[in-house]
mmCIF file of C-alpha atoms in Angstrom:
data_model
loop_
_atom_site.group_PDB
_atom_site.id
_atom_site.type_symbol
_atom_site.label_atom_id
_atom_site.label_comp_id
_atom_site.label_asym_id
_atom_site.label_seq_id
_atom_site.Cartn_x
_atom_site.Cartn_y
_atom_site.Cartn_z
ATOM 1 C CA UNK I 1 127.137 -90.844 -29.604
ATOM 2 C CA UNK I 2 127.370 -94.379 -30.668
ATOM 3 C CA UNK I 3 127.073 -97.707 -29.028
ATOM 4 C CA UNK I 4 125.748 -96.380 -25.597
ATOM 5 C CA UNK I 5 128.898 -93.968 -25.645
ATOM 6 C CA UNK I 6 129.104 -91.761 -22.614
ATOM 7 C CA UNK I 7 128.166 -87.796 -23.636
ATOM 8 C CA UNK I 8 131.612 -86.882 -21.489
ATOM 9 C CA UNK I 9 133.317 -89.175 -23.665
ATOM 10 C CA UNK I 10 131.957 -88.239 -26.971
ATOM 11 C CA UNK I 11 133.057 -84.609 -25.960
ATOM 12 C CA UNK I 12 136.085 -85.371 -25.057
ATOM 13 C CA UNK I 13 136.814 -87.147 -28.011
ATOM 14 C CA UNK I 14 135.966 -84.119 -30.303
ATOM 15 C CA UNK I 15 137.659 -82.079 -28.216
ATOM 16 C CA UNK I 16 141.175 -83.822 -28.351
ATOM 17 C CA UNK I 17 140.366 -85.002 -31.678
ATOM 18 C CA UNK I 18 140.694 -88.618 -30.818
ATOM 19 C CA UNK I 19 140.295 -91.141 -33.088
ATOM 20 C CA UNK I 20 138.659 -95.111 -32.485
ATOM 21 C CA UNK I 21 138.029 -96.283 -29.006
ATOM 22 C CA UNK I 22 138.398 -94.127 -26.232
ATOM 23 C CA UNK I 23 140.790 -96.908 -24.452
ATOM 24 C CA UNK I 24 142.904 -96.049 -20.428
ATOM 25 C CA UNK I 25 146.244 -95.171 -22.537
ATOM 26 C CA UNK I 26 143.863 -92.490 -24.497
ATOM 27 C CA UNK I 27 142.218 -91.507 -21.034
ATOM 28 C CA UNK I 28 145.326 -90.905 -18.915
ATOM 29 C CA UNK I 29 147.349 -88.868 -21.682
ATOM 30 C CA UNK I 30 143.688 -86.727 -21.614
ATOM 31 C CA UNK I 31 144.019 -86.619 -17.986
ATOM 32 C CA UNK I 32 147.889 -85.605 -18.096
ATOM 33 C CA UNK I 33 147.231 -83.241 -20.406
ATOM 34 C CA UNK I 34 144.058 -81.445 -18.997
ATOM 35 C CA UNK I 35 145.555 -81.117 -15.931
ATOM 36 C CA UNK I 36 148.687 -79.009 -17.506
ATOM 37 C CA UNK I 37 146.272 -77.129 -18.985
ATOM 38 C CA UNK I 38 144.012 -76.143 -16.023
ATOM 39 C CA UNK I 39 147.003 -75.585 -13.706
ATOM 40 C CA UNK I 40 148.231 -73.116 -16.457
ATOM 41 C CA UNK I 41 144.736 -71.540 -16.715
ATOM 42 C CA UNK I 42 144.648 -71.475 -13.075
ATOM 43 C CA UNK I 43 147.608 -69.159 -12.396
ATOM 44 C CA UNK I 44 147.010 -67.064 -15.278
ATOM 45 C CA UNK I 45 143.307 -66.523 -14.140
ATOM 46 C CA UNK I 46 144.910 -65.522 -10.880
ATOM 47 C CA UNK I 47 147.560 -63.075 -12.223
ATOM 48 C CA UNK I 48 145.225 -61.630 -14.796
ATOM 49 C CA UNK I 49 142.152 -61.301 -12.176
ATOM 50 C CA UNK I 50 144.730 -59.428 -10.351
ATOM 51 C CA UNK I 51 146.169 -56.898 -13.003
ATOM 52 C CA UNK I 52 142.924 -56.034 -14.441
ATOM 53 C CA UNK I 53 141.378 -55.265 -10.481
ATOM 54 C CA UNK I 54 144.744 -53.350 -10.131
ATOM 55 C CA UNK I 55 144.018 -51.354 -13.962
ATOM 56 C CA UNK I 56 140.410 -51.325 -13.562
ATOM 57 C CA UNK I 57 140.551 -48.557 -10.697
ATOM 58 C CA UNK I 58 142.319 -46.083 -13.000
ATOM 59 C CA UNK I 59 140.198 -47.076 -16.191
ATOM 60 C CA UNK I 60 137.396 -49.321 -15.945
ATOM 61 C CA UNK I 61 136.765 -49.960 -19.664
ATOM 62 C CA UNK I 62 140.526 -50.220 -20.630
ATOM 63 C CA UNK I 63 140.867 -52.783 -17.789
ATOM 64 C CA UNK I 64 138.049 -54.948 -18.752
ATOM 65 C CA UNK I 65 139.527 -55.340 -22.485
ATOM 66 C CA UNK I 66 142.852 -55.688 -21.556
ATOM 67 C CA UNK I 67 140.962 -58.587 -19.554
ATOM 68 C CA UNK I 68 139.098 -60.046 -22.450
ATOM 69 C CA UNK I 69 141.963 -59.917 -25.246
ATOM 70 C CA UNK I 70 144.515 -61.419 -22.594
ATOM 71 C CA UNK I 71 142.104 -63.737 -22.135
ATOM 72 C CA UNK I 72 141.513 -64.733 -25.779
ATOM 73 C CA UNK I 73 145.105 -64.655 -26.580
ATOM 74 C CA UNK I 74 145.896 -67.149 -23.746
ATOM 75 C CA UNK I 75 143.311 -69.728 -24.925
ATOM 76 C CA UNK I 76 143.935 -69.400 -28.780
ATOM 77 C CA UNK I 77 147.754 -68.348 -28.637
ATOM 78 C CA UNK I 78 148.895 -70.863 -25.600
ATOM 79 C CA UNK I 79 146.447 -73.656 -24.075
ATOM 80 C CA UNK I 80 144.895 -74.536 -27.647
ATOM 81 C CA UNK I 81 148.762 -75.236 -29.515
ATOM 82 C CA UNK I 82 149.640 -76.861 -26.332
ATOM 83 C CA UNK I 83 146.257 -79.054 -25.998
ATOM 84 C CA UNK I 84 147.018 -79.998 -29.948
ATOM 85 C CA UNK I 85 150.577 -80.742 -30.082
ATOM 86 C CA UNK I 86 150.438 -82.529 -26.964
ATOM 87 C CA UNK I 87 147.917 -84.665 -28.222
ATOM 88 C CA UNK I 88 149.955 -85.165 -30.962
ATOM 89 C CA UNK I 89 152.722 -86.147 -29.442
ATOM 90 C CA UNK I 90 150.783 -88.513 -27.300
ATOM 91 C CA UNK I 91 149.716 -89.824 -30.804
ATOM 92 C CA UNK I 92 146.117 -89.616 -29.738
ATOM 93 C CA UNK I 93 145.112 -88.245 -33.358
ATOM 94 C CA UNK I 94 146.448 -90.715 -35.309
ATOM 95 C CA UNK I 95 143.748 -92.161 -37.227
ATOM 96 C CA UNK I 96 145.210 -95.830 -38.762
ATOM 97 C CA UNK I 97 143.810 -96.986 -41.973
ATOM 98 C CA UNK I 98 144.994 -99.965 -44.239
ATOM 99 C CA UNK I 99 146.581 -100.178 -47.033
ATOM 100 C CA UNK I 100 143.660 -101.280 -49.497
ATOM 101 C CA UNK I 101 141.213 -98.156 -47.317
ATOM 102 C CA UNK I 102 143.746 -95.398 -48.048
ATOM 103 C CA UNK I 103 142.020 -93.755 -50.608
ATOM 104 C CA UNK I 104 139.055 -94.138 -49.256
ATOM 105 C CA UNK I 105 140.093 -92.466 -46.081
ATOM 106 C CA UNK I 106 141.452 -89.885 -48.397
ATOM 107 C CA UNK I 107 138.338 -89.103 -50.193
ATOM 108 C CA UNK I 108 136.203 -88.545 -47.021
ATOM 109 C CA UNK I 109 138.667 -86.592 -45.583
ATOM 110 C CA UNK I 110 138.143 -84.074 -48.534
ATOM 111 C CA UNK I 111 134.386 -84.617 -48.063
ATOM 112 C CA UNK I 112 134.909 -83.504 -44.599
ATOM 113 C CA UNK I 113 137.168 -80.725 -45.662
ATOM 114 C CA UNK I 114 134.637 -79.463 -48.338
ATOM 115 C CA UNK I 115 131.512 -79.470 -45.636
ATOM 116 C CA UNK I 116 133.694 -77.694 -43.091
ATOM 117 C CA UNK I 117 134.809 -75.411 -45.562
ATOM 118 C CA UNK I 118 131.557 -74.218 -46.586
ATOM 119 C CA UNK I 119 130.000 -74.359 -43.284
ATOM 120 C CA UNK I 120 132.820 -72.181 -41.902
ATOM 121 C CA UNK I 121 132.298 -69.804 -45.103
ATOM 122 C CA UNK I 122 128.873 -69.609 -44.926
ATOM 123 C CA UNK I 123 128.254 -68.832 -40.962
ATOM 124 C CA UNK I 124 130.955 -66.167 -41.100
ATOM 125 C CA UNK I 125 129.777 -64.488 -44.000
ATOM 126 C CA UNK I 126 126.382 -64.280 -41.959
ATOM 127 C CA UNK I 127 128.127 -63.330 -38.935
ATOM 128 C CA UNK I 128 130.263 -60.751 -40.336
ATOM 129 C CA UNK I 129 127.231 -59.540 -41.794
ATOM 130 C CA UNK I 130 125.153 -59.089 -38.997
ATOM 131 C CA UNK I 131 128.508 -57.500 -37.312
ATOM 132 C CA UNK I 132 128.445 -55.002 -39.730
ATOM 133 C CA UNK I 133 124.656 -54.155 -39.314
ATOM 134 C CA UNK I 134 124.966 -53.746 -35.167
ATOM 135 C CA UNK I 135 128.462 -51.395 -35.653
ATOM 136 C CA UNK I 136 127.786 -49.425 -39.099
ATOM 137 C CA UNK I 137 123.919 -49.175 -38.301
ATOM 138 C CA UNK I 138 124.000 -50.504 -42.103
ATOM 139 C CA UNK I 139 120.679 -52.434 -43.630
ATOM 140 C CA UNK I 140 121.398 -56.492 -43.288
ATOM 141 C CA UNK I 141 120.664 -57.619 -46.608
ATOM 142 C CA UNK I 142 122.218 -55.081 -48.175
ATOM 143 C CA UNK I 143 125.607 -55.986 -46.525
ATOM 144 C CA UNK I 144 124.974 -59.419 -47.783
ATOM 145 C CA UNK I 145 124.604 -58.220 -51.193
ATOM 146 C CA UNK I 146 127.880 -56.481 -51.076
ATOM 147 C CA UNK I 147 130.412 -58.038 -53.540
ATOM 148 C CA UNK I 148 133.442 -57.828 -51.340
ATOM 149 C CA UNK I 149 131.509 -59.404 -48.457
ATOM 150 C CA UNK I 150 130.954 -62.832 -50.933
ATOM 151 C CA UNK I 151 134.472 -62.910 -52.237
ATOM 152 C CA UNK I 152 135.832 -62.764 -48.569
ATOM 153 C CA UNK I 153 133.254 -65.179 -47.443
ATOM 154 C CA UNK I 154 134.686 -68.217 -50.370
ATOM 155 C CA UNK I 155 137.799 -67.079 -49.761
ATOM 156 C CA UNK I 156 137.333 -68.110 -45.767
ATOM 157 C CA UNK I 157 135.574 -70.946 -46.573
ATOM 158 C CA UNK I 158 138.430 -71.824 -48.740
ATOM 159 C CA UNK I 159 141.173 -71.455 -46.651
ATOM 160 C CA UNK I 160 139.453 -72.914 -43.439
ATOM 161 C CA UNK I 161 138.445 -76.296 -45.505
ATOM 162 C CA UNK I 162 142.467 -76.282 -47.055
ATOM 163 C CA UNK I 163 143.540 -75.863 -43.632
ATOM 164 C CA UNK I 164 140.970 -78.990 -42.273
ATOM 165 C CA UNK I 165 141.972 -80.918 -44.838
ATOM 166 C CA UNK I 166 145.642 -80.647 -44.774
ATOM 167 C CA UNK I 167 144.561 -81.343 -40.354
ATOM 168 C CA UNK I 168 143.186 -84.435 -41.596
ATOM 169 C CA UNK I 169 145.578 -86.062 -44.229
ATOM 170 C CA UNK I 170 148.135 -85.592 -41.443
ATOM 171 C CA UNK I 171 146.314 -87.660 -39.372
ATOM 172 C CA UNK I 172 146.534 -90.208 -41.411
ATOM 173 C CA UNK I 173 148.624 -93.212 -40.539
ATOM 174 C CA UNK I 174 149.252 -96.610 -42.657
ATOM 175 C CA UNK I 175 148.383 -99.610 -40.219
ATOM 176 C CA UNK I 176 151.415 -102.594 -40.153
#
């Protein structure tokens, strides 16, 4: 939070992935585009509420992860693309850089790409791990040792930093 910077508006700004200032074009496309989104979540609470109270008489359990996975599919599968392609569209993303700066910009977005990466690698292969231990009843650190478990961890990390990166250079816009 920079320059006396609001927390709401530092969140928001990582949220929607907006770059520079945070000006009233930037806050009413935010505000158009939150409010889709909670009116959306809104009715599908309701429905969903309803189904699983409906379900949840028959089979408790079944009802309540029905509940949960409808609810994870709805925020991953349908509010989050629609939260990032509208901001998109509004071009709230766009990060402008000159023409003398563009590989500059270039090289810290593979700086950022290689420290999410490896973050993202890292905290799932500890994750994962400790996933393992509270399911299989296996010993921690010997799930950590486990080959397979490293090789799927760098591969993660790999992908997830490819996939920031390639986020990033998109972003990038040459300024007029």
């Amino acid at each position: 939070m920079k320059n006396g910077e609001w927390l709401h508006d530092w969140v928001i700004k990582r949220f929607f992935g907006i770059t520079g200032s945070f000006d009233e074009y930037k806050r009413q496309a935010v505000g158009r585009i939150s409010t889709t989104a909670f009116l959306a979540s809104i009715m599908f609470i309701v429905v969903a509420t309803a189904i699983a109270g409906v379900w949840g008489i028959q089979s408790p359990y079944d009802a309540l992860v029905g509940l949960m996975m409808a609810n994870i599919v709805f925020s991953m599968g349908i509010i989050a693309p629609y939260v990032m392609i509208a901001s998109r569209r509004a071009h709230l993303t766009d990060q402008e850089v000159g023409w003398q700066s563009m590989r500059q910009a270039r090289q810290k977005i593979g700086w950022q790409a290689l420290g999410s990466g490896s973050y993202f690698g890292i905290s799932t292969y500890f994750l994962f791990a400790g996933i393992d231990m509270l399911t299989d009843g296996s010993d921690f650190f010997a799930v950590l040792s486990l080959p397979g478990n490293i090789w799927h961890a760098v591969f993660r990390g790999i992908f997830f930093g490819s996939c920031m990166g390639l986020i990033g250079l998109s972003r990038l816009k040459k300024q007029v």
